CSV table of C-alpha atoms and ligand atoms in Angstrom, one decimal:
chain,number,residue,atom,x,y,z
A,1,MET,CA,26.4,19.6,4.2
A,2,ALA,CA,23.8,16.9,3.2
A,3,ASN,CA,20.7,18.1,1.5
A,4,ASN,CA,17.5,18.2,3.5
A,5,ILE,CA,14.1,16.6,2.9
A,6,GLU,CA,10.9,18.0,4.3
A,7,VAL,CA,7.2,16.8,4.1
A,8,VAL,CA,4.4,19.3,3.8
A,9,TYR,CA,1.0,17.6,4.5
A,10,THR,CA,-1.2,20.0,2.5
A,11,PRO,CA,-0.7,23.0,0.2
A,12,ALA,CA,-2.1,25.3,2.9
A,13,LEU,CA,1.1,24.7,4.9
A,14,LEU,CA,3.5,25.3,2.0
A,15,PRO,CA,3.9,29.1,2.5
A,16,MET,CA,5.3,28.3,6.0
A,17,HIS,CA,8.3,26.7,4.3
A,18,GLU,CA,11.2,28.2,2.4
A,19,VAL,CA,10.5,26.9,-1.1
A,20,LYS,CA,12.8,29.0,-3.3
A,21,GLY,CA,15.8,27.0,-4.6
A,22,LYS,CA,14.4,23.7,-3.6
A,23,THR,CA,13.0,20.7,-5.6
A,24,VAL,CA,9.3,20.2,-4.8
A,25,VAL,CA,7.8,16.8,-5.5
A,26,VAL,CA,4.0,17.1,-5.9
A,27,ILE,CA,2.1,14.0,-4.6
A,28,ASP,CA,-1.5,13.2,-5.4
A,29,ILE,CA,-1.7,9.5,-5.3
A,30,LEU,CA,-5.5,9.3,-5.7
A,31,ARG,CA,-5.2,10.3,-8.5
A,32,ALA,CA,-3.7,13.3,-10.3
A,33,THR,CA,0.0,12.5,-10.1
A,34,SER,CA,-0.7,8.8,-10.7
A,35,SER,CA,-2.7,9.7,-13.8
A,36,VAL,CA,0.0,12.2,-15.1
A,37,CYS,CA,2.6,9.4,-14.8
A,38,VAL,CA,0.4,7.0,-16.8
A,39,ALA,CA,-0.3,9.7,-19.4
A,40,PHE,CA,3.4,10.2,-20.2
A,41,GLN,CA,3.9,6.4,-20.2
A,42,THR,CA,1.2,6.2,-22.8
A,43,GLY,CA,3.1,8.9,-24.8
A,44,VAL,CA,1.2,12.2,-24.4
A,45,GLY,CA,3.2,15.3,-25.5
A,46,LYS,CA,2.8,17.7,-22.6
A,47,VAL,CA,0.3,18.4,-19.8
A,48,LEU,CA,-0.8,21.9,-18.9
A,49,PRO,CA,-2.1,22.2,-15.3
A,50,VAL,CA,-4.8,24.9,-15.1
A,51,ALA,CA,-6.8,26.3,-12.3
A,52,THR,CA,-10.4,26.1,-13.5
A,53,PRO,CA,-12.5,24.0,-15.9
A,54,GLU,CA,-13.3,27.2,-17.8
A,55,GLU,CA,-9.6,27.9,-18.4
A,56,CYS,CA,-9.1,24.3,-19.3
A,57,MET,CA,-11.8,24.4,-22.0
A,58,VAL,CA,-10.1,27.3,-23.8
A,59,PHE,CA,-7.3,25.0,-24.9
A,60,LYS,CA,-9.8,22.9,-26.9
A,61,GLU,CA,-9.3,25.4,-29.7
A,62,PHE,CA,-5.6,24.7,-29.6
A,63,ASP,CA,-6.2,21.0,-30.2
A,64,PHE,CA,-5.6,20.0,-26.6
A,65,LEU,CA,-7.5,17.2,-24.9
A,66,CYS,CA,-9.4,18.8,-22.0
A,67,ALA,CA,-9.4,16.9,-18.7
A,68,ALA,CA,-11.3,18.1,-15.6
A,69,GLU,CA,-12.2,16.5,-12.3
A,70,ARG,CA,-14.0,18.1,-9.3
A,71,ASN,CA,-14.9,16.2,-6.2
A,72,THR,CA,-13.6,13.0,-7.8
A,73,LEU,CA,-16.0,13.2,-10.7
A,74,LYS,CA,-15.2,13.8,-14.4
A,75,LEU,CA,-16.9,17.0,-15.5
A,76,ASP,CA,-19.5,16.8,-18.3
A,77,GLY,CA,-18.3,17.9,-21.7
A,78,PHE,CA,-14.6,17.1,-21.0
A,79,ASP,CA,-12.5,14.5,-22.9
A,80,LEU,CA,-11.0,13.0,-19.7
A,81,GLY,CA,-11.5,12.9,-16.0
A,82,ASN,CA,-8.8,11.9,-13.5
A,83,SER,CA,-8.8,8.1,-13.4
A,84,PRO,CA,-5.4,6.6,-14.4
A,85,PHE,CA,-7.3,4.0,-16.5
A,86,GLU,CA,-8.4,6.8,-18.8
A,87,TYR,CA,-4.8,7.7,-19.5
A,88,GLN,CA,-3.9,4.3,-20.7
A,89,ASN,CA,-5.9,4.9,-23.9
A,90,PRO,CA,-3.5,4.7,-26.8
A,91,LEU,CA,-5.5,7.4,-28.6
A,92,ILE,CA,-4.1,10.1,-26.3
A,93,ALA,CA,-0.5,9.3,-27.5
A,94,GLY,CA,1.1,12.4,-29.1
A,95,ARG,CA,-1.7,14.7,-27.8
A,96,ASN,CA,-1.4,17.6,-25.4
A,97,ILE,CA,-3.7,17.7,-22.4
A,98,ALA,CA,-5.0,20.7,-20.4
A,99,LEU,CA,-5.8,19.3,-16.9
A,100,THR,CA,-7.6,20.7,-13.8
A,101,THR,CA,-8.2,18.6,-10.7
A,102,THR,CA,-9.5,19.4,-7.2
A,103,ASN,CA,-6.2,19.4,-5.4
A,104,GLY,CA,-3.3,18.1,-7.6
A,105,THR,CA,-3.1,20.9,-10.2
A,106,LYS,CA,-3.6,23.5,-7.5
A,107,ALA,CA,-0.5,22.1,-5.6
A,108,ILE,CA,1.6,22.2,-8.8
A,109,LYS,CA,0.7,25.8,-9.4
A,110,MET,CA,1.3,26.8,-5.8
A,111,ALA,CA,4.8,25.3,-5.9
A,112,LYS,CA,5.5,27.3,-9.1
A,113,GLU,CA,4.2,30.5,-7.5
A,114,LEU,CA,6.5,30.0,-4.5
A,115,HIS,CA,9.5,29.7,-6.9
A,116,ALA,CA,10.5,26.1,-6.5
A,117,SER,CA,13.6,25.5,-8.6
A,118,ASN,CA,12.3,22.1,-9.8
A,119,ILE,CA,8.8,20.6,-9.6
A,120,LEU,CA,8.6,16.9,-10.1
A,121,ILE,CA,5.5,14.6,-10.3
A,122,GLY,CA,5.6,11.6,-7.8
A,123,SER,CA,3.5,8.5,-7.4
A,124,PHE,CA,3.9,4.9,-6.3
A,125,LEU,CA,4.0,4.1,-10.0
A,126,ASN,CA,7.3,6.0,-10.5
A,127,LEU,CA,8.7,5.7,-6.9
A,128,SER,CA,12.1,4.3,-7.9
A,129,ALA,CA,12.6,6.6,-10.9
A,130,LEU,CA,11.7,9.6,-8.7
A,131,CYS,CA,14.1,8.5,-5.9
A,132,ASP,CA,16.9,8.0,-8.4
A,133,LYS,CA,16.3,11.5,-9.8
A,134,LEU,CA,16.2,13.1,-6.3
A,135,SER,CA,19.5,11.3,-5.4
A,136,THR,CA,21.2,13.0,-8.3
A,137,ILE,CA,19.6,16.4,-8.3
A,138,ASN,CA,21.8,17.7,-5.3
A,139,GLN,CA,19.1,20.0,-3.9
A,140,SER,CA,17.0,20.1,-0.8
A,141,VAL,CA,13.6,18.5,-1.3
A,142,ILE,CA,10.0,19.3,-0.3
A,143,LEU,CA,7.5,16.5,-0.6
A,144,LEU,CA,4.3,18.3,-1.1
A,145,CYS,CA,1.1,16.3,-0.4
A,146,ALA,CA,-1.9,17.5,-2.3
A,147,GLY,CA,-4.3,16.3,0.4
A,148,TRP,CA,-8.0,16.9,0.1
A,149,LYS,CA,-9.1,20.6,0.1
A,150,ASP,CA,-6.2,21.6,2.3
A,151,ARG,CA,-6.8,18.7,4.7
A,152,PHE,CA,-4.4,15.9,5.5
A,153,ASN,CA,-4.9,12.6,3.6
A,154,LEU,CA,-3.4,9.2,4.3
A,155,GLU,CA,-2.3,8.0,0.9
A,156,ASP,CA,-0.2,11.1,0.0
A,157,THR,CA,1.5,11.1,3.4
A,158,LEU,CA,2.3,7.3,3.1
A,159,PHE,CA,4.0,8.0,-0.2
A,160,ALA,CA,6.0,10.9,1.2
A,161,GLY,CA,7.0,8.5,4.0
A,162,ALA,CA,8.1,5.9,1.5
A,163,VAL,CA,10.3,8.5,-0.3
A,164,VAL,CA,11.8,9.7,3.1
A,165,ASN,CA,12.5,6.1,3.9
A,166,GLU,CA,14.1,5.3,0.5
A,167,LEU,CA,16.3,8.4,0.7
A,168,SER,CA,17.2,8.3,4.4
A,169,ALA,CA,20.9,7.4,3.6
A,170,ILE,CA,21.5,10.5,1.5
A,171,PHE,CA,19.1,13.2,2.9
A,172,GLU,CA,19.0,14.7,6.3
A,173,THR,CA,15.7,15.7,7.9
A,174,ASP,CA,15.0,17.9,10.8
A,175,CYS,CA,11.3,17.9,9.9
A,176,ASP,CA,8.9,16.2,12.3
A,177,ALA,CA,6.3,15.8,9.4
A,178,ALA,CA,8.9,13.8,7.5
A,179,LEU,CA,9.8,11.7,10.6
A,180,ALA,CA,6.1,11.0,11.2
A,181,ALA,CA,5.4,10.2,7.5
A,182,ARG,CA,8.3,7.7,7.5
A,183,GLN,CA,7.1,6.0,10.6
A,184,LEU,CA,3.5,5.9,9.3
A,185,PHE,CA,4.8,4.2,6.1
A,186,LEU,CA,6.9,1.7,7.9
A,187,SER,CA,4.0,0.8,10.2
A,188,MET,CA,1.6,0.3,7.2
A,189,GLN,CA,3.8,-0.8,4.4
A,190,ASP,CA,3.0,-4.5,4.7
A,191,ASN,CA,-0.7,-3.8,4.4
A,192,LEU,CA,-0.8,-0.6,2.4
A,193,GLU,CA,-3.9,-1.4,0.3
A,194,HIS,CA,-5.8,-2.5,3.5
A,195,TRP,CA,-5.1,0.9,5.1
A,196,VAL,CA,-5.6,3.1,2.0
A,197,ARG,CA,-9.0,1.4,1.4
A,198,GLN,CA,-10.0,2.8,4.8
A,199,SER,CA,-9.0,6.4,3.8
A,200,SER,CA,-11.5,9.2,3.2
A,201,HIS,CA,-10.7,9.2,-0.5
A,202,ALA,CA,-11.3,5.5,-1.0
A,203,LYS,CA,-14.6,5.9,0.8
A,204,ARG,CA,-15.4,8.8,-1.5
A,205,PHE,CA,-14.8,6.4,-4.5
A,206,GLN,CA,-17.1,3.8,-2.9
A,207,LEU,CA,-19.9,6.3,-2.3
A,208,LEU,CA,-19.7,7.4,-6.0
A,209,HIS,CA,-19.6,3.8,-7.2
A,210,LEU,CA,-16.4,4.5,-9.2
A,211,GLN,CA,-16.3,1.9,-12.1
A,212,THR,CA,-12.6,1.2,-11.8
A,213,ASP,CA,-10.4,0.1,-8.9
A,214,ASP,CA,-8.2,3.2,-8.8
A,215,VAL,CA,-6.9,2.5,-5.3
A,216,ALA,CA,-5.3,-0.9,-6.3
A,217,PHE,CA,-4.0,0.7,-9.6
A,218,CYS,CA,-2.4,3.7,-7.9
A,219,LEU,CA,-0.7,1.6,-5.2
A,220,GLN,CA,1.3,-0.4,-7.8
A,221,ARG,CA,5.0,0.2,-7.5
A,222,ASN,CA,7.4,1.1,-10.3
A,223,THR,CA,5.3,0.4,-13.3
A,224,VAL,CA,6.4,3.8,-14.8
A,225,ASN,CA,10.0,4.4,-15.4
A,226,LEU,CA,10.0,8.2,-15.9
A,227,VAL,CA,9.6,11.4,-13.9
A,228,PRO,CA,7.4,14.1,-15.3
A,229,MET,CA,8.5,17.6,-14.4
A,230,LEU,CA,7.3,21.2,-14.8
A,231,HIS,CA,9.1,23.1,-17.5
A,232,GLY,CA,7.7,26.6,-17.8
A,233,GLU,CA,3.9,26.2,-17.7
A,234,TYR,CA,3.9,22.6,-19.0
A,235,ILE,CA,4.6,19.2,-17.4
A,236,ILE,CA,6.9,17.2,-19.7
A,237,VAL,CA,9.2,14.3,-19.5
B,1,MLT,C1,-7.2,15.6,-7.0
B,1,MLT,O1,-6.4,15.9,-7.8
B,1,MLT,O2,-7.8,16.4,-6.3
B,1,MLT,C2,-7.5,14.2,-6.8
B,1,MLT,O3,-6.7,13.4,-7.7
B,1,MLT,C3,-9.0,14.0,-6.9
B,1,MLT,C4,-9.4,12.8,-7.6
B,1,MLT,O4,-9.0,12.5,-8.7
B,1,MLT,O5,-10.2,12.0,-7.1
């Protein structure tokens, strides 16, 4: 029997699914999973997803770089925020990072608490590398969108649709969320940036006068040829 692929629009819906024994891909296009992919491309050692800024700061004494974002903003006193541009800094190569973000790290930890057998990090940046890995892993897959505070968001769902579309020949799906995500991606794929710039998250960036164009950066395809995955408590490659 072919393996199945499901899409979960927000972490709040994940407990409604059978997670145990499946591979969960955590998706947070703007920007946690995009930033984690860039961090490993730059050569960081490992990334520790943590729940709170306070817990994150504890790891400073273990020579970790501490990265914290809440409501899109980098928190004062931390080494890094959540823009992928920050993770291109060659000075982070070889370092370990403790990371907490509004949605992305929460989704990773929830997948672990629900006993996923594998937890992978997905973004448009590593789309092909991710699909190659999923096609060889021989397990059913849940594409978990981090969303925004347990609400649906456009960019994560579009990416999930891109993965469903890419893997349609080898995975079955009886999940309406996957069907809808795929159709959404197919209807928008020729103008992805145009649509994502209308999303609530892109508007949040505009309101906050973000200094970098994280939307354009995070919609690039296949600039990262690796798939970070959770191993114990740490994300590694
Ligand atoms: C998140 O992890 O919640 C998002 O990436 C937030 C952000 O970085 O703007």
